[in-house]
Tab-separated table of C-alpha atoms in Angstrom:
chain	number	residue	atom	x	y	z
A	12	UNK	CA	133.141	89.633	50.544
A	13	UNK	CA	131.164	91.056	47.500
A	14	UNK	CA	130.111	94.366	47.057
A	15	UNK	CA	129.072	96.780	50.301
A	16	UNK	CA	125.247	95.777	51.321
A	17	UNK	CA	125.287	99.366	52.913
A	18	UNK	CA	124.106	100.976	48.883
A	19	UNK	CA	121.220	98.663	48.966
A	20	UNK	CA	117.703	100.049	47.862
A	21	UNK	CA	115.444	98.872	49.667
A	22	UNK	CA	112.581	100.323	47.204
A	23	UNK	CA	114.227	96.740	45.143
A	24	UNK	CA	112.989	94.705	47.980
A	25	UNK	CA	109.113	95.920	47.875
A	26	UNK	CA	106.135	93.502	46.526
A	27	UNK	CA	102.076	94.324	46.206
A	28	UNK	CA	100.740	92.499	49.599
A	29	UNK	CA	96.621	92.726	49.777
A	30	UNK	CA	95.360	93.005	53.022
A	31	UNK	CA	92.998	89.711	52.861
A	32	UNK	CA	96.392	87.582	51.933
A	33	UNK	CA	97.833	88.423	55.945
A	34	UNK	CA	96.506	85.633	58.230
A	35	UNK	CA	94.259	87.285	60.700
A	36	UNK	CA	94.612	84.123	63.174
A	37	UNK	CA	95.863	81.024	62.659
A	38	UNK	CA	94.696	77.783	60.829
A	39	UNK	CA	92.710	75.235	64.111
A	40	UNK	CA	95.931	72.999	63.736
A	41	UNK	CA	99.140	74.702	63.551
A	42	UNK	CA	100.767	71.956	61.065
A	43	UNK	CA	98.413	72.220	58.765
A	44	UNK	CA	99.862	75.275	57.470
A	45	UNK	CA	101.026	75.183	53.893
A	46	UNK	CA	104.526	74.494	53.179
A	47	UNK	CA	106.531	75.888	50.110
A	48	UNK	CA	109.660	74.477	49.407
A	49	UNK	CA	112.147	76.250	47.603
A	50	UNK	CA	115.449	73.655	46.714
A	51	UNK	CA	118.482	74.560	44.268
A	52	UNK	CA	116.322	76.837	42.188
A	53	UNK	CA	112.560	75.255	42.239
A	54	UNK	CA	109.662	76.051	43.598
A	55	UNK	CA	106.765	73.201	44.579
A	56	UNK	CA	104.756	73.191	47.567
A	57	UNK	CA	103.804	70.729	50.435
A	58	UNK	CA	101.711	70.597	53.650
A	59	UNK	CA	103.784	71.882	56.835
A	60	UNK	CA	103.256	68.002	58.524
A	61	UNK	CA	105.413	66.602	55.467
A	62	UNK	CA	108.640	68.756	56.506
A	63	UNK	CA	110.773	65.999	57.837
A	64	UNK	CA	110.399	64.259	54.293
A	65	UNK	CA	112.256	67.040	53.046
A	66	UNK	CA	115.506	67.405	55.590
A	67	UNK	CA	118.623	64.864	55.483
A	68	UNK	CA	118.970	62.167	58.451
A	69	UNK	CA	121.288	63.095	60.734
A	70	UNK	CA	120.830	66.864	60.366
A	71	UNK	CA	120.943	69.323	63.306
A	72	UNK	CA	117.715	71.392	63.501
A	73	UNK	CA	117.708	74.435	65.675
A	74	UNK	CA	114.827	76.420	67.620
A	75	UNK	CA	114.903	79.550	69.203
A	76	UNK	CA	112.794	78.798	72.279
A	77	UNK	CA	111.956	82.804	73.623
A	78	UNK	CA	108.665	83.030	75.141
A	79	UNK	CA	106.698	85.849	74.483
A	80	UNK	CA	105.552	88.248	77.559
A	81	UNK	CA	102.720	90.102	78.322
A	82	UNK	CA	104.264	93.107	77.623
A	83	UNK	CA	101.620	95.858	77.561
A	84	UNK	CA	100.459	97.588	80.295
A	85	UNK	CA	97.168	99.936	80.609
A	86	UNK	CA	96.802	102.411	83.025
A	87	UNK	CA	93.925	104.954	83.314
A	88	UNK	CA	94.841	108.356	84.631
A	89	UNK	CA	92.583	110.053	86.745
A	90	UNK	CA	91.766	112.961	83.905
A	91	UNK	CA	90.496	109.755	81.821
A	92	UNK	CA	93.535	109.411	79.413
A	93	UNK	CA	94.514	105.797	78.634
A	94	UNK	CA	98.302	105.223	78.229
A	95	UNK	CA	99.977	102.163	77.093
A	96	UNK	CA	103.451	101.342	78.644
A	97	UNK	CA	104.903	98.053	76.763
A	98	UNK	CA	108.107	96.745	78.156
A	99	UNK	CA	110.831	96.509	75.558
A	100	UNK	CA	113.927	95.282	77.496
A	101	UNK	CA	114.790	95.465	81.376
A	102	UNK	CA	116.964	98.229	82.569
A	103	UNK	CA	117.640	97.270	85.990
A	104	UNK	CA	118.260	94.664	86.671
A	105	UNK	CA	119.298	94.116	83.058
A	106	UNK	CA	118.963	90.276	83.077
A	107	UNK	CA	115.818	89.117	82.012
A	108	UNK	CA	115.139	86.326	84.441
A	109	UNK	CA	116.275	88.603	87.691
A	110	UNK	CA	114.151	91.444	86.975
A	111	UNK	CA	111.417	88.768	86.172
A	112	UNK	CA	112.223	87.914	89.776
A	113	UNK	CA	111.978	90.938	91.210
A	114	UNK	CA	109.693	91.971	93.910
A	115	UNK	CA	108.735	95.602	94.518
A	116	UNK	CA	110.927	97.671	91.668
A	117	UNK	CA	112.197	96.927	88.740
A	118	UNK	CA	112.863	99.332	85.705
A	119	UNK	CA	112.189	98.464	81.967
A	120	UNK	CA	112.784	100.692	78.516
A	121	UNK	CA	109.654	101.191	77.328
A	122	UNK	CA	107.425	102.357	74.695
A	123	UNK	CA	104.711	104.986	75.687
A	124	UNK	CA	101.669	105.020	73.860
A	125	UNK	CA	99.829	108.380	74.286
A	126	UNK	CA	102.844	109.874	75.403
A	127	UNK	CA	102.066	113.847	75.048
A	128	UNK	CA	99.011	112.714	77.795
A	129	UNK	CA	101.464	111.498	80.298
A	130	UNK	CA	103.490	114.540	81.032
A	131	UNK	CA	104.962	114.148	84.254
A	132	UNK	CA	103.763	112.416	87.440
A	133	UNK	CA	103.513	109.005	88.135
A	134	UNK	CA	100.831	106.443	86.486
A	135	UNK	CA	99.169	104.265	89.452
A	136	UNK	CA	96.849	100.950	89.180
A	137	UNK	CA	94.642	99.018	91.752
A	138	UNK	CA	95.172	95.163	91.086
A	139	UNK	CA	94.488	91.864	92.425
A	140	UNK	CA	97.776	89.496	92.293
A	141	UNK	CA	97.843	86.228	93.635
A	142	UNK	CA	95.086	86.811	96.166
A	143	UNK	CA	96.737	90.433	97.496
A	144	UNK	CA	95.612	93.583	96.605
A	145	UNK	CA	98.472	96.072	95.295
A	146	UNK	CA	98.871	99.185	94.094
A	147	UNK	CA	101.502	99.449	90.740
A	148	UNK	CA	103.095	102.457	90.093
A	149	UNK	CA	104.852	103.767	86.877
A	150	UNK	CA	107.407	106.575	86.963
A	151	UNK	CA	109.199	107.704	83.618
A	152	UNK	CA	112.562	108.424	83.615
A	153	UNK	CA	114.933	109.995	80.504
A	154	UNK	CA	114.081	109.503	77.192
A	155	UNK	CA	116.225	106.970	74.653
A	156	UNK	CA	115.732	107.233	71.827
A	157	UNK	CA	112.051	106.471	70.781
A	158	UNK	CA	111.719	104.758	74.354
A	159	UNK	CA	111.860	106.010	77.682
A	160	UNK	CA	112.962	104.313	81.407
A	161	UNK	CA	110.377	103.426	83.458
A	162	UNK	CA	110.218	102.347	86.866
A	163	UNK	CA	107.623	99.844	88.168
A	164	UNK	CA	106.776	99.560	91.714
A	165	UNK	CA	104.580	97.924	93.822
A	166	UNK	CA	103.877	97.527	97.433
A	167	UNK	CA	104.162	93.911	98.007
A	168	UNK	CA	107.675	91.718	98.889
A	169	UNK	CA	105.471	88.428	97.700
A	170	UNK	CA	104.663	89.407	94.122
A	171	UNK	CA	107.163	89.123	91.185
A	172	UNK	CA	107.529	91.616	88.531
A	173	UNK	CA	106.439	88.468	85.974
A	174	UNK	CA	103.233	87.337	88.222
A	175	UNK	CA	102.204	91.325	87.488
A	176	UNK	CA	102.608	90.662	83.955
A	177	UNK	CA	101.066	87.576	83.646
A	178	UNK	CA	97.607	89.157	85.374
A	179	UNK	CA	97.717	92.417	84.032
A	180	UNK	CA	99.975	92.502	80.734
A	181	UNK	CA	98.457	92.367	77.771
A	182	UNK	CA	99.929	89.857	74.300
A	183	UNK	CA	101.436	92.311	72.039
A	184	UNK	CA	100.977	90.832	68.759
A	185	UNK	CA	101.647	91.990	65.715
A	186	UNK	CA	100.778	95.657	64.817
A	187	UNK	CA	100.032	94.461	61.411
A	188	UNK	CA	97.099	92.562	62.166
A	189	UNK	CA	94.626	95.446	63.208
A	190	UNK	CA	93.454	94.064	66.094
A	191	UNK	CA	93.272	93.692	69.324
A	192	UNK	CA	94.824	91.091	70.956
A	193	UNK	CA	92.274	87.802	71.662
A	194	UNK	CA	92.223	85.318	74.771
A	195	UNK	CA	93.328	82.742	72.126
A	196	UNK	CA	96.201	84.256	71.398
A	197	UNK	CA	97.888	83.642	74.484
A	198	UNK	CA	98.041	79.994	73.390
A	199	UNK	CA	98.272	80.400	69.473
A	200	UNK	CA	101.084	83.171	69.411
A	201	UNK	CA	103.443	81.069	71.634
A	202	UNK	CA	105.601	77.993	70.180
A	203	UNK	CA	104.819	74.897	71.842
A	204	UNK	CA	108.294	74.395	72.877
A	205	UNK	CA	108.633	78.275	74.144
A	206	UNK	CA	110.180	78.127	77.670
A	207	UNK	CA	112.345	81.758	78.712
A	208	UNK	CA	110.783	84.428	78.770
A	209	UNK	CA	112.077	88.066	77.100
A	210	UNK	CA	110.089	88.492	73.812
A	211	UNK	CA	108.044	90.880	72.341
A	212	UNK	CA	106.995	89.140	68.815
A	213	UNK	CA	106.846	85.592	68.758
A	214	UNK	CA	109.591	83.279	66.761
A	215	UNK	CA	106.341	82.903	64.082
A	216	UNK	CA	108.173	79.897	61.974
A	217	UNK	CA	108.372	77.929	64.950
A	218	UNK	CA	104.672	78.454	65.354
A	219	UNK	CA	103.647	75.758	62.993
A	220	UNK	CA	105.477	73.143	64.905
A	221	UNK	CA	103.227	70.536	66.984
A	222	UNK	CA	104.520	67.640	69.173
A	223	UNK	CA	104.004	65.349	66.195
A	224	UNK	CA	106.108	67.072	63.946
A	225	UNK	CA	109.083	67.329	66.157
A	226	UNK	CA	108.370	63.745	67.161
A	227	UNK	CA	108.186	62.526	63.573
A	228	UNK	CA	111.908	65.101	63.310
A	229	UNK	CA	113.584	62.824	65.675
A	230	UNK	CA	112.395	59.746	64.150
A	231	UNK	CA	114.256	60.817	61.152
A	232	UNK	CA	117.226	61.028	63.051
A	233	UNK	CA	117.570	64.653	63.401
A	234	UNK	CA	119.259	66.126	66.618
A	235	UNK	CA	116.786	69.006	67.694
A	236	UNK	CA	118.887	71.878	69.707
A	237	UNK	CA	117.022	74.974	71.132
A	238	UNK	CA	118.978	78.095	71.736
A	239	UNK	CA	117.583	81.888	72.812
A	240	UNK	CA	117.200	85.376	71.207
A	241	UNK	CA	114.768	87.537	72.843
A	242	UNK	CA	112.814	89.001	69.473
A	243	UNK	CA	113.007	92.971	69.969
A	244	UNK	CA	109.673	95.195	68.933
A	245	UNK	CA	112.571	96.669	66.473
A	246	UNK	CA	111.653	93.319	64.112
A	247	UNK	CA	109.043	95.393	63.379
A	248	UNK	CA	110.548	98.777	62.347
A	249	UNK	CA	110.064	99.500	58.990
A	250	UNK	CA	113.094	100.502	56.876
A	251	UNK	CA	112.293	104.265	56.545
A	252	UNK	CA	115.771	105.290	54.485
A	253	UNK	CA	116.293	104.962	51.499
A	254	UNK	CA	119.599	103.113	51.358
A	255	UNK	CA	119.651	100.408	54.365
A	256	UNK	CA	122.817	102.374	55.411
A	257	UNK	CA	120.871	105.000	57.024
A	258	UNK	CA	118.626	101.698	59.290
A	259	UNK	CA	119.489	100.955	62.718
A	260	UNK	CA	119.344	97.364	63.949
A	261	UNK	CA	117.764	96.923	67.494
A	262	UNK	CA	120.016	94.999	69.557
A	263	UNK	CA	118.896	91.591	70.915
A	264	UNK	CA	119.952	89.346	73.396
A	265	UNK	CA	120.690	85.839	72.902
A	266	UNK	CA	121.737	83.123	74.960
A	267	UNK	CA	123.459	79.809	73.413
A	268	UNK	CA	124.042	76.673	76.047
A	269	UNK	CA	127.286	75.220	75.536
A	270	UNK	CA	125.735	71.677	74.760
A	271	UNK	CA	124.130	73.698	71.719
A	272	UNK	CA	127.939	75.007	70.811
A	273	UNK	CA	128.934	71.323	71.081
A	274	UNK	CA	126.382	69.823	68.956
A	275	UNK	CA	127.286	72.265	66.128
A	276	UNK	CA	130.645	71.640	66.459
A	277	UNK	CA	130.099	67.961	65.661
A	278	UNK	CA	127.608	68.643	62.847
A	279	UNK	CA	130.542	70.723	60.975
A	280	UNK	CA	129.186	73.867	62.124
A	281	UNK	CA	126.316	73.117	59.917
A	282	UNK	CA	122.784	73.758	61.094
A	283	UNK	CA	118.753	73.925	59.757
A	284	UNK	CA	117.245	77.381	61.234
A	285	UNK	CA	113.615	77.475	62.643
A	286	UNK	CA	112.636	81.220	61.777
A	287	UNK	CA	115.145	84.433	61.066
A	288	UNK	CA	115.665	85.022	65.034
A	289	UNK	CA	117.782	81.119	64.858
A	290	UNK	CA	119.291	82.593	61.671
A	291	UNK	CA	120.773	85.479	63.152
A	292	UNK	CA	121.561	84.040	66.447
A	293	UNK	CA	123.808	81.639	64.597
A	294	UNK	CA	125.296	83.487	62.246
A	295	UNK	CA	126.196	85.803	64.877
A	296	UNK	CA	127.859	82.912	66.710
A	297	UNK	CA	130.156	83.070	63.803
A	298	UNK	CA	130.937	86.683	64.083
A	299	UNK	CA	131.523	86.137	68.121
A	300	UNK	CA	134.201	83.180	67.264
A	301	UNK	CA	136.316	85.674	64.548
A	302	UNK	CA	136.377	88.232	67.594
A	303	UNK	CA	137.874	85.693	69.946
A	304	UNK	CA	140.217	84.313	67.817
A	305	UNK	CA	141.758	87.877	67.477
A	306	UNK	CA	141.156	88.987	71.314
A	307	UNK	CA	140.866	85.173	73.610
A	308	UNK	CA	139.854	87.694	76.762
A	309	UNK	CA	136.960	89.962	75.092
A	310	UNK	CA	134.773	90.674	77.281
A	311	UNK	CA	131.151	90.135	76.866
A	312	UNK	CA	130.189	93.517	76.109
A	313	UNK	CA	133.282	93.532	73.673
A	314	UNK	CA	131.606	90.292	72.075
A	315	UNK	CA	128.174	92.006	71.187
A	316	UNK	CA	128.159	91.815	67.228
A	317	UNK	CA	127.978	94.968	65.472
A	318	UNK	CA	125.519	95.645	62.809
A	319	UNK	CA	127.661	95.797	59.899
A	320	UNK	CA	130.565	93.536	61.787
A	321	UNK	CA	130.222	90.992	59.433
A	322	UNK	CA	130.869	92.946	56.156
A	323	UNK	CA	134.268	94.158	57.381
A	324	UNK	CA	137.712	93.161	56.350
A	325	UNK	CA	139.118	90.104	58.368
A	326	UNK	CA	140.570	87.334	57.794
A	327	UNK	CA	137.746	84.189	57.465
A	328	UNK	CA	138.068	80.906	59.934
A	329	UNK	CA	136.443	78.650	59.670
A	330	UNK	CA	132.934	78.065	61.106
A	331	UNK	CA	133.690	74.870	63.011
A	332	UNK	CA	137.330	76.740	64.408
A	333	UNK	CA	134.973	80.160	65.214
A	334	UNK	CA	132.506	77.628	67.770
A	335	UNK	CA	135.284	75.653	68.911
A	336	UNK	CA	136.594	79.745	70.242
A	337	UNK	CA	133.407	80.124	71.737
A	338	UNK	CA	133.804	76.681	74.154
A	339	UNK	CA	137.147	78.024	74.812
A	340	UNK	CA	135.901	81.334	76.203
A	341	UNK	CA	133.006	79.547	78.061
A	342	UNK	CA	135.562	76.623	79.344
A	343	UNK	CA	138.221	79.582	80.418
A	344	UNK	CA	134.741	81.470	82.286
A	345	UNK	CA	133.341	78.331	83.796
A	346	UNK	CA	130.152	78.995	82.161
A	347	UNK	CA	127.460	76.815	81.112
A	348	UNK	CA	125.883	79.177	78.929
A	349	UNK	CA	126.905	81.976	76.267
A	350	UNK	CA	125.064	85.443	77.034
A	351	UNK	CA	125.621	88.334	74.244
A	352	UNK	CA	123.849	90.513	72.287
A	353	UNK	CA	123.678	91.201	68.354
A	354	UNK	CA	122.343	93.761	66.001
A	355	UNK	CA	122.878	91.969	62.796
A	356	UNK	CA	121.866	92.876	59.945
A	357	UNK	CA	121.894	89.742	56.969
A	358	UNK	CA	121.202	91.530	53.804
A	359	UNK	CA	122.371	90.263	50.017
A	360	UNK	CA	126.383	90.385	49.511
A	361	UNK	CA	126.179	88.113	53.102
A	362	UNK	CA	128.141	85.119	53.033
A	363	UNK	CA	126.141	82.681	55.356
A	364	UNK	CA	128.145	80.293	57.155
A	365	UNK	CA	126.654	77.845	59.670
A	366	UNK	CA	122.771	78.229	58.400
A	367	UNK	CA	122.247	75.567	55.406
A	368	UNK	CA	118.481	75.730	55.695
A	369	UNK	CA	115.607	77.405	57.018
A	370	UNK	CA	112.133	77.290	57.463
A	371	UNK	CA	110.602	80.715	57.729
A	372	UNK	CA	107.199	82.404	57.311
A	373	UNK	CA	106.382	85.326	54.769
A	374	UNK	CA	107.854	88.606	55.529
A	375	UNK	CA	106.472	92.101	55.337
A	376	UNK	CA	107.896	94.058	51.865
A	377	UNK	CA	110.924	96.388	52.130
A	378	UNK	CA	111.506	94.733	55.700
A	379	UNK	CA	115.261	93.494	56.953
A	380	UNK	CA	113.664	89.911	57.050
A	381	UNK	CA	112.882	89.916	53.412
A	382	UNK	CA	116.795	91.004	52.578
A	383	UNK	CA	117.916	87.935	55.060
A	384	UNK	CA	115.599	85.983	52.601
A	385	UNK	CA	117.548	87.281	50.122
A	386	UNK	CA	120.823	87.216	50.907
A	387	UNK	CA	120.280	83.107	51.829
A	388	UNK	CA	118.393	82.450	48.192
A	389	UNK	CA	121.021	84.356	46.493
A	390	UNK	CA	118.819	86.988	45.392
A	391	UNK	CA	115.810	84.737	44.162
A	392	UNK	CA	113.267	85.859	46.481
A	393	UNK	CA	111.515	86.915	43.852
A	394	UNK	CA	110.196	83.303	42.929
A	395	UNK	CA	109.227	81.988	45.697
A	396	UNK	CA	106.870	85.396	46.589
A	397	UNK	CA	105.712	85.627	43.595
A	398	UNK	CA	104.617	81.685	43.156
A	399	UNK	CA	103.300	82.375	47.756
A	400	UNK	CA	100.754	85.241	46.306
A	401	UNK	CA	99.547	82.859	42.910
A	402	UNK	CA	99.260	79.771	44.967
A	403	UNK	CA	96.845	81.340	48.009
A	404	UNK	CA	99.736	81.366	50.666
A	405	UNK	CA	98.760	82.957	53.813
A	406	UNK	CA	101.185	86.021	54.696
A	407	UNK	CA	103.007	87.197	57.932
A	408	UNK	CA	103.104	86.225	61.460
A	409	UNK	CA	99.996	83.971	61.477
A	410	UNK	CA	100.630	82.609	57.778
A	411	UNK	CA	101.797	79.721	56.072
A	412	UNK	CA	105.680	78.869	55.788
A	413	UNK	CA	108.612	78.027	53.896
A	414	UNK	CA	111.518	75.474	54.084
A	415	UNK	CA	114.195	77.508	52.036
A	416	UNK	CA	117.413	75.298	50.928
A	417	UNK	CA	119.736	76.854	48.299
């Protein structure tokens, strides 16, 4: 391992980015996007429909297939005061797809937007939910953090927690965009192959993908895997210190289908990532394997990945031996599916080792996605920004992409 990432500057990692070069919305059709490809060094560019021109036959391309929520919840109180409450992660239940389920209560960390209006007492709302009137209540509970516990409830045994947020939740999109969040965007800031729901910020590479792409993908003859990481509102978080020692990773939760595992096991542990949420969901897979090959019965909490796990001293395995750990576990478990969580951080002195490609969008300067960039191009980001802003690339969530290869 190279020298300690923790010394970085990331003042190094900063570029001018005008406001007119972030994509407001995105293009009418999503593959129309521009497409700069970066291989071995050189820069050229392409349109996003030619991408499977550009990936080897018999490749394994993976997608992280999180849907985003309506996250964002108004209510009024009765002095006038708006407050925003947008659901972060659920508390209790902590499983995403129970306290989806849930009916009458359920309990999410959350961040509160006019806070020092909401002192104490409980936030209610009068809404119309499948055909019954209910009443939704919001209680907060201790603070963590920058977040606080909530409690939801709501007076009807019929109604899920997720039907409330599909009629009254509001798409959180990026804060970056200054504005407010559009009826289109409930279409255009999904991924047309998005299917669980737990995100807060869209996978955005995946959003130039269209059924003809991924068709045109498997005519190629490359295997298409999906696997999940809920995208935090931490993706966000600017790096505020000075060295990225001093930055805390959000955690995130992923889930990885042990037909996924499989199919990376017979590709050499080698896969293409679709957007920096695939990247760090496999690399931490990695991470995950060197645990269990030191400690077979870890449990799952012990397997969460540590943000600077992967710059310690161990001894390396290799990536194929590190998966083949991870069927072990689930086979041992009798599980189907891998459930963990990782706070990651990729930053330059990172030895990648199942990711040999990705296609990814344009990141905000000085962010943790630009020094994943980095740390895959081998410090070159440089080039391929600088050629994006001379060659009218669109920036950020809605702009165009990349397919990086080193």
């Amino acid at each position: 391992m190279k020298e300690n990432p923790k010394h970085i500057h990331i003042s190094e990692y900063n570029y001018p980015l005008p406001d007119e070069r972030i994509a407001k919305f995105p293009l009418p059709v999503r593959d129309q996007s521009k497409l700069l490809v970066y291989r071995h060094g050189e820069v050229t560019e392409d349109i996003f429909t030619s991408l499977p021109e550009y990936l080897p036959k018999g490749s394994l391309m993976i997608f992280n297939n999180t849907k985003v929520i309506q996250a964002r919840l108004h209510f009024r109180k009765e002095t006038g005061a708006l407050i925003e409450v947008f659901c972060l992660e659920p508390i209790q239940p902590n499983d995403y797809v129970l306290n989806f389920q849930q009916t009458e209560h359920a309990a999410w960390l959350c961040m509160i937007g006019n806070l020092k209006k909401w002192k104490d007492g409980t936030l209610k709302r009068e809404m119309t939910v499948k055909g019954f009137p209910i009443t939704l209540t919001a209680t907060r509970g201790e603070c963590k953090g920058t977040s606080h516990w909530v409690d939801f409830a709501w007076n009807n045994p019929e109604v899920t927690f997720a039907d409330i947020l599909e009629v009254f939740g509001e798409l959180p999109i990026p804060p970056y965009l200054n504005r407010n969040t559009e009826e289109s965007d409930k279409e255009t800031y999904q991924t047309v192959y998005s299917k669980i729901k737990g995100s807060v910020a869209a996978p955005t590479a995946g959003l130039h993908f269209t059924p003809r792409v991924l068709e045109a993908l498997q005519e190629k003859g490359i295997d298409l895997e999906e696997l999940t990481l809920h995208v935090g509102a931490g993706t966000f978080k600017p790096v505020k210190s000075e060295e990225i020692e001093g930055h805390e990773m959000h955690t995130e939760y992923i889930s990885v289908n042990r037909n996924t595992i499989k199919k990376l096991i017979d590709h050499d542990g080698c896969a293409i990532a679709v957007g920096t949420t695939s990247v760090r969901t496999l690399e931490s897979l990695y991470h995950i394997g060197v645990t269990l090959a030191d400690h077979p019965d870890a449990t799952e909490q012990e397997l969460h990945v540590r943000q600077w796990q992967p710059y310690e001293k161990y001894d390396q395995i290799p990536p194929v031996v590190a998966l083949q750990k991870i069927l072990g576990y689930l086979d041992r478990n009798g599980l189907e599916a891998f459930h963990t969580s990782t706070q990651i951080i990729i930053a330059p002195g990172y030895q990648y080792k199942i990711v040999k490609a990705m296609v990814t969008n344009f990141h905000q300067p000085q962010s943790t996605l630009l020094l994943l960039v980095s740390a895959f191009v081998k410090g070159n980001w440089r080039t391929i920004y600088d050629y994006a802003l001379s060659h009218d690339f669109r920036f950020l969530s809605y702009g165009d992409s990349s397919l990086l290869i080193p």
